[in-house]
CSV table of C-alpha atoms and ligand atoms in Angstrom, one decimal:
chain,number,residue,atom,x,y,z
A,1,UNK,CA,114.1,110.1,136.6
A,2,UNK,CA,112.9,106.6,137.5
A,3,UNK,CA,113.3,103.6,135.4
A,4,UNK,CA,111.3,100.4,135.8
A,5,UNK,CA,112.7,97.0,134.8
A,6,UNK,CA,109.9,94.5,134.1
A,7,UNK,CA,109.8,91.0,135.6
A,8,UNK,CA,110.6,88.0,133.4
A,9,UNK,CA,107.9,86.1,131.6
A,10,UNK,CA,105.8,84.8,134.5
A,11,UNK,CA,103.5,81.7,134.5
A,12,UNK,CA,101.0,81.7,137.3
A,13,UNK,CA,99.2,78.4,138.4
A,14,UNK,CA,100.7,76.2,135.7
A,15,UNK,CA,99.1,72.8,134.8
A,16,UNK,CA,99.6,70.0,137.3
A,17,UNK,CA,100.7,67.7,134.6
A,18,UNK,CA,104.0,68.6,132.9
A,19,UNK,CA,104.1,72.2,134.3
A,20,UNK,CA,107.4,73.1,132.7
A,21,UNK,CA,106.2,72.1,129.2
A,22,UNK,CA,104.4,75.5,129.0
A,23,UNK,CA,107.5,77.5,129.9
A,24,UNK,CA,109.4,78.9,127.0
A,25,UNK,CA,113.1,78.1,127.5
A,26,UNK,CA,112.1,74.5,128.6
A,27,UNK,CA,109.4,73.5,126.1
A,28,UNK,CA,111.7,73.2,123.1
A,29,UNK,CA,113.3,69.9,124.3
A,30,UNK,CA,116.3,71.6,125.9
A,31,UNK,CA,118.7,69.7,128.3
A,32,UNK,CA,117.5,70.6,131.8
A,33,UNK,CA,119.4,70.9,135.0
A,34,UNK,CA,117.8,71.5,138.4
A,35,UNK,CA,119.1,73.5,141.3
A,36,UNK,CA,117.5,72.8,144.6
A,37,UNK,CA,118.2,71.9,148.3
A,38,UNK,CA,117.9,68.6,150.0
A,39,UNK,CA,114.8,69.6,152.0
A,40,UNK,CA,112.9,70.7,148.9
A,41,UNK,CA,114.0,67.5,147.1
A,42,UNK,CA,112.9,65.3,150.0
A,43,UNK,CA,109.5,67.1,150.1
A,44,UNK,CA,109.0,65.8,146.5
A,45,UNK,CA,108.7,69.3,145.0
A,46,UNK,CA,111.4,68.7,142.4
A,47,UNK,CA,109.4,65.6,141.2
A,48,UNK,CA,106.2,67.8,141.1
A,49,UNK,CA,107.8,70.6,139.1
A,50,UNK,CA,109.7,68.4,136.6
A,51,UNK,CA,106.7,66.1,135.9
A,52,UNK,CA,106.9,65.3,132.2
A,53,UNK,CA,110.3,66.9,131.8
A,54,UNK,CA,113.5,64.9,131.3
A,55,UNK,CA,116.1,66.2,133.8
A,56,UNK,CA,119.8,65.7,133.0
A,57,UNK,CA,121.3,66.7,136.4
A,58,UNK,CA,120.2,67.8,139.8
A,59,UNK,CA,122.4,70.0,142.1
A,60,UNK,CA,120.8,69.7,145.5
A,61,UNK,CA,123.6,71.0,147.8
A,62,UNK,CA,122.4,74.6,148.4
A,63,UNK,CA,122.6,75.7,152.0
A,64,UNK,CA,120.7,78.5,153.7
A,65,UNK,CA,122.7,81.8,153.2
A,66,UNK,CA,124.5,80.2,150.3
A,67,UNK,CA,128.2,81.0,149.7
A,68,UNK,CA,130.0,82.3,146.6
A,69,UNK,CA,131.6,78.8,146.5
A,70,UNK,CA,128.2,77.1,146.4
A,71,UNK,CA,127.3,79.3,143.4
A,72,UNK,CA,130.5,78.2,141.7
A,73,UNK,CA,129.8,74.5,142.4
A,74,UNK,CA,126.3,74.8,141.0
A,75,UNK,CA,127.7,76.5,137.9
A,76,UNK,CA,130.1,73.5,137.5
A,77,UNK,CA,127.1,71.1,137.8
A,78,UNK,CA,125.2,73.1,135.1
A,79,UNK,CA,128.1,73.2,132.6
A,80,UNK,CA,126.4,70.9,130.1
A,81,UNK,CA,122.8,72.0,130.4
A,82,UNK,CA,120.8,74.3,128.1
A,83,UNK,CA,118.3,75.5,130.8
A,84,UNK,CA,118.5,75.6,134.6
A,85,UNK,CA,115.4,75.3,136.7
A,86,UNK,CA,115.7,76.6,140.3
A,87,UNK,CA,113.2,74.9,142.6
A,88,UNK,CA,113.3,76.3,146.1
A,89,UNK,CA,113.4,79.4,148.3
A,90,UNK,CA,115.7,82.5,147.9
A,91,UNK,CA,118.9,80.6,148.7
A,92,UNK,CA,118.3,78.2,145.8
A,93,UNK,CA,117.1,80.8,143.3
A,94,UNK,CA,120.0,83.2,144.1
A,95,UNK,CA,122.5,80.4,143.8
A,96,UNK,CA,121.0,79.3,140.4
A,97,UNK,CA,120.9,82.9,139.1
A,98,UNK,CA,124.6,83.4,139.9
A,99,UNK,CA,125.5,80.0,138.6
A,100,UNK,CA,123.7,80.6,135.3
A,101,UNK,CA,125.4,83.9,134.8
A,102,UNK,CA,128.9,82.6,135.5
A,103,UNK,CA,129.6,81.5,131.9
A,104,UNK,CA,129.0,85.1,130.7
A,105,UNK,CA,131.5,86.5,133.2
A,106,UNK,CA,134.1,83.7,133.6
A,107,UNK,CA,133.9,83.6,137.4
A,108,UNK,CA,131.5,84.3,140.3
A,109,UNK,CA,134.1,86.9,141.5
A,110,UNK,CA,133.8,88.7,138.1
A,111,UNK,CA,130.0,88.9,138.4
A,112,UNK,CA,130.5,90.7,141.7
A,113,UNK,CA,133.1,93.2,140.3
A,114,UNK,CA,131.4,94.0,137.0
A,115,UNK,CA,129.3,97.2,137.1
A,116,UNK,CA,125.7,96.8,136.1
A,117,UNK,CA,126.2,99.0,133.0
A,118,UNK,CA,129.2,97.1,131.7
A,119,UNK,CA,128.6,94.2,129.3
A,120,UNK,CA,130.4,90.9,130.4
A,121,UNK,CA,132.9,89.2,128.2
A,122,UNK,CA,130.5,86.6,126.8
A,123,UNK,CA,126.9,87.7,127.5
A,124,UNK,CA,125.3,85.1,125.2
A,125,UNK,CA,127.0,82.3,127.2
A,126,UNK,CA,124.7,82.7,130.2
A,127,UNK,CA,122.4,79.8,130.8
A,128,UNK,CA,118.7,80.7,130.9
A,129,UNK,CA,117.4,80.3,134.4
A,130,UNK,CA,113.7,79.4,135.3
A,131,UNK,CA,112.9,80.3,138.9
A,132,UNK,CA,110.1,78.3,140.7
A,133,UNK,CA,109.7,79.6,144.2
A,134,UNK,CA,108.6,77.1,146.9
A,135,UNK,CA,108.5,79.8,149.6
A,136,UNK,CA,106.6,83.2,149.7
A,137,UNK,CA,109.3,85.5,150.8
A,138,UNK,CA,112.3,86.5,148.7
A,139,UNK,CA,110.7,87.6,145.5
A,140,UNK,CA,114.0,87.0,143.8
A,141,UNK,CA,112.3,85.3,140.9
A,142,UNK,CA,111.4,88.9,139.7
A,143,UNK,CA,114.8,90.4,139.3
A,144,UNK,CA,118.6,90.5,138.8
A,145,UNK,CA,119.9,90.6,142.3
A,146,UNK,CA,121.4,87.6,144.2
A,147,UNK,CA,122.5,87.6,147.8
A,148,UNK,CA,125.5,85.3,148.6
A,149,UNK,CA,127.7,84.9,151.6
A,150,UNK,CA,131.4,85.7,151.4
A,151,UNK,CA,132.8,83.5,154.1
A,152,UNK,CA,136.3,84.9,153.9
A,153,UNK,CA,135.0,88.4,154.8
A,154,UNK,CA,132.2,87.1,157.0
A,155,UNK,CA,129.5,89.1,155.3
A,156,UNK,CA,126.7,88.7,152.8
A,157,UNK,CA,127.0,90.5,149.5
A,158,UNK,CA,124.3,91.6,147.1
A,159,UNK,CA,125.4,90.7,143.6
A,160,UNK,CA,123.5,92.5,140.9
A,161,UNK,CA,123.8,92.6,137.1
A,162,UNK,CA,121.1,92.5,134.4
A,163,UNK,CA,122.5,89.1,133.1
A,164,UNK,CA,121.3,87.5,136.4
A,165,UNK,CA,117.6,88.2,135.6
A,166,UNK,CA,115.8,84.9,135.2
A,167,UNK,CA,114.4,83.9,131.8
A,168,UNK,CA,111.1,82.9,133.4
A,169,UNK,CA,109.3,82.7,136.7
A,170,UNK,CA,106.7,80.0,137.6
A,171,UNK,CA,104.3,80.8,140.4
A,172,UNK,CA,102.6,77.6,141.6
A,173,UNK,CA,100.8,78.3,145.0
A,174,UNK,CA,100.5,74.6,145.6
A,175,UNK,CA,104.3,74.3,146.1
A,176,UNK,CA,104.2,76.4,149.3
A,177,UNK,CA,101.5,74.1,150.9
A,178,UNK,CA,104.0,71.9,152.7
A,179,UNK,CA,106.1,74.7,154.1
A,180,UNK,CA,106.2,74.4,158.0
A,181,UNK,CA,104.6,77.3,160.0
A,182,UNK,CA,108.0,78.6,161.3
A,183,UNK,CA,109.4,79.0,157.8
A,184,UNK,CA,106.1,80.4,156.5
A,185,UNK,CA,106.2,83.1,159.2
A,186,UNK,CA,109.9,84.0,158.6
A,187,UNK,CA,109.7,84.2,154.9
A,188,UNK,CA,106.4,86.1,155.2
A,189,UNK,CA,108.1,88.7,157.2
A,190,UNK,CA,110.7,89.1,154.4
A,191,UNK,CA,107.7,90.0,152.2
A,192,UNK,CA,106.5,92.6,154.6
A,193,UNK,CA,110.0,94.1,155.0
A,194,UNK,CA,110.5,94.3,151.2
A,195,UNK,CA,107.2,96.1,150.9
A,196,UNK,CA,107.9,98.6,153.7
A,197,UNK,CA,111.5,99.3,152.7
A,198,UNK,CA,110.6,99.7,148.9
A,199,UNK,CA,107.8,102.1,149.8
A,200,UNK,CA,110.0,104.4,152.0
A,201,UNK,CA,113.1,104.0,149.8
A,202,UNK,CA,114.6,107.2,148.4
A,203,UNK,CA,114.1,105.6,144.9
A,204,UNK,CA,110.4,104.8,145.4
A,205,UNK,CA,108.2,106.1,142.6
A,206,UNK,CA,104.6,106.0,141.4
A,207,UNK,CA,105.7,103.0,139.4
A,208,UNK,CA,106.6,101.0,142.5
A,209,UNK,CA,104.3,102.4,145.2
A,210,UNK,CA,101.2,100.4,144.0
A,211,UNK,CA,103.2,97.2,144.1
A,212,UNK,CA,104.6,97.8,147.6
A,213,UNK,CA,101.2,98.8,149.0
A,214,UNK,CA,99.4,95.8,147.5
A,215,UNK,CA,102.1,93.5,148.8
A,216,UNK,CA,102.0,95.1,152.3
A,217,UNK,CA,98.3,95.1,152.6
A,218,UNK,CA,97.9,91.5,151.4
A,219,UNK,CA,100.8,90.2,153.5
A,220,UNK,CA,99.6,91.8,156.7
A,221,UNK,CA,96.2,90.3,156.2
A,222,UNK,CA,97.1,86.9,154.9
A,223,UNK,CA,100.3,86.0,156.9
A,224,UNK,CA,98.6,84.7,160.1
A,225,UNK,CA,96.3,82.4,158.1
A,226,UNK,CA,99.1,81.3,155.8
A,227,UNK,CA,101.1,80.3,158.9
A,228,UNK,CA,98.1,78.2,159.9
A,229,UNK,CA,98.2,76.5,156.5
A,230,UNK,CA,95.2,78.1,154.8
A,231,UNK,CA,95.5,77.5,151.1
A,232,UNK,CA,94.0,80.8,149.9
A,233,UNK,CA,96.2,82.7,152.3
A,234,UNK,CA,99.4,81.0,151.0
A,235,UNK,CA,98.3,81.8,147.5
A,236,UNK,CA,98.0,85.5,148.4
A,237,UNK,CA,101.4,85.4,150.1
A,238,UNK,CA,103.1,84.1,147.0
A,239,UNK,CA,101.6,86.9,144.9
A,240,UNK,CA,102.5,89.4,147.6
A,241,UNK,CA,106.1,88.1,147.6
A,242,UNK,CA,106.2,88.6,143.8
A,243,UNK,CA,104.8,92.1,144.0
A,244,UNK,CA,107.1,93.1,146.8
A,245,UNK,CA,110.1,91.6,144.9
A,246,UNK,CA,109.2,93.7,141.9
A,247,UNK,CA,108.9,96.9,144.0
A,248,UNK,CA,112.2,96.1,145.7
A,249,UNK,CA,114.1,95.5,142.4
A,250,UNK,CA,113.0,98.9,141.1
A,251,UNK,CA,112.9,101.0,144.3
A,252,UNK,CA,115.7,99.4,146.3
A,253,UNK,CA,115.5,98.6,150.0
A,254,UNK,CA,116.9,100.2,153.2
A,255,UNK,CA,118.5,99.8,156.6
A,256,UNK,CA,116.8,96.6,157.6
A,257,UNK,CA,118.4,94.7,154.8
A,258,UNK,CA,121.7,96.5,155.1
A,259,UNK,CA,122.0,95.5,158.8
A,260,UNK,CA,120.4,92.1,158.2
A,261,UNK,CA,123.0,91.2,155.7
A,262,UNK,CA,125.8,92.3,158.0
A,263,UNK,CA,124.4,90.3,160.9
A,264,UNK,CA,123.4,87.3,158.7
A,265,UNK,CA,126.9,87.2,157.2
A,266,UNK,CA,128.5,87.1,160.6
A,267,UNK,CA,126.2,84.8,162.5
A,268,UNK,CA,124.4,82.8,159.7
A,269,UNK,CA,121.0,83.9,161.0
A,270,UNK,CA,117.8,83.2,159.0
A,271,UNK,CA,117.1,86.2,156.7
A,272,UNK,CA,113.4,86.6,157.4
A,273,UNK,CA,113.7,86.3,161.1
A,274,UNK,CA,116.6,88.7,161.2
A,275,UNK,CA,114.5,91.2,159.3
A,276,UNK,CA,111.6,90.7,161.6
A,277,UNK,CA,113.6,91.5,164.6
A,278,UNK,CA,115.1,94.7,163.0
A,279,UNK,CA,112.1,96.1,161.2
A,280,UNK,CA,110.3,97.9,164.1
A,281,UNK,CA,113.5,99.4,165.4
A,282,UNK,CA,114.5,100.6,162.0
A,283,UNK,CA,111.1,102.2,161.4
A,284,UNK,CA,111.5,104.1,164.7
A,285,UNK,CA,115.1,105.2,163.9
A,286,UNK,CA,114.1,106.4,160.4
A,287,UNK,CA,111.1,108.3,161.8
A,288,UNK,CA,113.4,110.0,164.2
A,289,UNK,CA,115.9,110.9,161.5
A,290,UNK,CA,113.8,111.9,158.5
A,291,UNK,CA,110.7,114.0,158.0
A,292,UNK,CA,110.3,112.3,154.6
A,293,UNK,CA,110.4,108.9,156.3
A,294,UNK,CA,107.7,110.0,158.8
A,295,UNK,CA,105.4,111.1,156.0
A,296,UNK,CA,106.0,107.9,154.0
A,297,UNK,CA,105.4,105.5,156.9
A,298,UNK,CA,102.2,107.4,157.7
A,299,UNK,CA,101.2,107.2,154.0
A,300,UNK,CA,101.8,103.5,153.9
A,301,UNK,CA,99.8,102.9,157.1
A,302,UNK,CA,97.0,105.0,155.7
A,303,UNK,CA,96.9,103.3,152.3
A,304,UNK,CA,96.9,99.9,154.0
A,305,UNK,CA,94.0,101.0,156.2
A,306,UNK,CA,95.8,100.7,159.5
A,307,UNK,CA,93.8,102.5,162.2
A,308,UNK,CA,95.4,105.8,163.4
A,309,UNK,CA,98.1,105.4,160.8
A,310,UNK,CA,100.3,103.5,163.2
A,311,UNK,CA,102.8,101.0,161.8
A,312,UNK,CA,105.4,100.0,164.4
A,313,UNK,CA,102.9,98.8,166.9
A,314,UNK,CA,101.1,96.7,164.3
A,315,UNK,CA,104.5,95.2,163.2
A,316,UNK,CA,105.4,94.4,166.9
A,317,UNK,CA,102.1,92.7,167.4
A,318,UNK,CA,102.6,90.5,164.4
A,319,UNK,CA,106.1,89.8,165.6
A,320,UNK,CA,104.8,88.5,168.9
A,321,UNK,CA,102.6,85.8,167.2
A,322,UNK,CA,104.0,82.3,167.4
A,323,UNK,CA,105.8,80.6,165.7
A,324,UNK,CA,108.0,83.6,165.0
A,325,UNK,CA,110.5,83.5,167.7
A,326,UNK,CA,113.2,86.2,167.6
A,327,UNK,CA,114.6,85.0,170.9
A,328,UNK,CA,116.4,82.2,169.0
A,329,UNK,CA,118.6,84.9,167.3
A,330,UNK,CA,122.1,85.6,168.8
A,331,UNK,CA,122.2,88.1,171.6
A,332,UNK,CA,124.1,91.2,170.5
A,333,UNK,CA,124.4,93.6,173.4
A,334,UNK,CA,127.2,95.3,171.7
A,335,UNK,CA,128.3,95.3,168.0
A,336,UNK,CA,131.8,95.8,166.8
A,337,UNK,CA,133.0,98.5,164.4
A,338,UNK,CA,133.4,96.0,161.5
A,339,UNK,CA,129.7,95.0,161.7
A,340,UNK,CA,128.6,98.6,161.9
A,341,UNK,CA,130.8,99.5,158.9
A,342,UNK,CA,129.5,96.6,156.8
A,343,UNK,CA,125.9,97.7,157.5
A,344,UNK,CA,126.6,101.3,156.6
A,345,UNK,CA,128.5,100.3,153.5
A,346,UNK,CA,125.9,97.8,152.3
A,347,UNK,CA,124.3,98.8,149.0
A,348,UNK,CA,120.8,98.7,150.6
A,349,UNK,CA,121.7,101.5,152.9
A,350,UNK,CA,122.1,103.9,149.9
A,351,UNK,CA,118.3,104.1,149.5
A,352,UNK,CA,117.4,104.3,153.2
A,353,UNK,CA,115.3,107.4,153.9
A,354,UNK,CA,117.3,108.6,156.8
A,355,UNK,CA,121.1,109.0,156.9
A,356,UNK,CA,121.8,106.6,159.8
A,357,UNK,CA,125.0,107.0,161.8
A,358,UNK,CA,127.1,104.3,163.6
A,359,UNK,CA,125.4,105.1,166.9
A,360,UNK,CA,122.0,104.5,165.2
A,361,UNK,CA,123.1,101.1,163.9
A,362,UNK,CA,124.3,100.2,167.4
A,363,UNK,CA,121.1,101.3,169.0
A,364,UNK,CA,118.9,99.4,166.4
A,365,UNK,CA,121.0,96.2,167.0
A,366,UNK,CA,120.7,96.6,170.8
A,367,UNK,CA,116.9,96.9,170.5
A,368,UNK,CA,116.5,94.1,167.9
A,369,UNK,CA,119.0,91.6,169.4
A,370,UNK,CA,119.9,92.8,172.9
A,371,UNK,CA,118.6,91.7,176.2
A,372,UNK,CA,116.6,94.8,176.7
A,373,UNK,CA,113.1,95.6,175.7
A,374,UNK,CA,112.4,94.7,172.1
B,401,FE2,FE1,114.9,90.1,151.9
């Protein structure tokens, strides 16, 4: 059986003036706290989003690949607010989601250790979280997962519990207009990766397939123009990110994200760029290891109208386009046993279509990050 968890109430293209006034948890005069990062704040996007809304506090100290400690610090900053508004990319939104959930669990560590089907000690104490993405990539505004870095262990952990689901999502395509080409390309490849992994996941279903296909098709078509700054293409990427996020939340992901979280936790690499380097190598490994994966990749390529049903070559061609530059990633000619074990133990590996072995993970890393042929 497959279950489908719907996204939160979603507001697309809100009014320019006082956009939050139309959003349920905010419009009743609640005390509002903002979670963001310094780059987003400097770009003026917090001012744009909170136009007409009184803001009691702003926490702007979220780093890329945010840590468990950052989520705790954000929760401290939000202690006296009624509603939190996350304005930023995946790092900001994941931090805010975990921070808002902390009062229900007592600590960030308790969120991590509480099974999804177990009610936390104070479920009503969670702060409603409104997610306003400023990048088209993560899709985390649609669901209850947050990815945080555990610096003690040197790995990224996926923290998931229904309490983390945002109260609302606000999709304003204008907010992505100022994103530089490099970040647009990296985050856009995260969208493509979510769509591909959700489609071939062992938990994919007729409920998630149309979302994954729509996101994949739109992102393949729109990403190059979005990188060049085309407004309509950036709009399409934001919707693709949302659809891919919804597919991912309900179908799960796969080996790209499992290995990406292990590598990103160790080397602090950008998530989208790490995925971009890994995706073609994982597609090839899964095709070698699973008949079902071969069929699903072919079906995705066919439904997306790729000539000859080929997928890997198309992805590689997209990878070669500037400004995506995977040569900036650390060179990993050999990976140690810990990194391999983290990748294989990562929750995303449980829905990968092929049962990858340590030798497969090493080979994928060598192709994606080694000095040899990519
Ligand atoms: Fe991702």
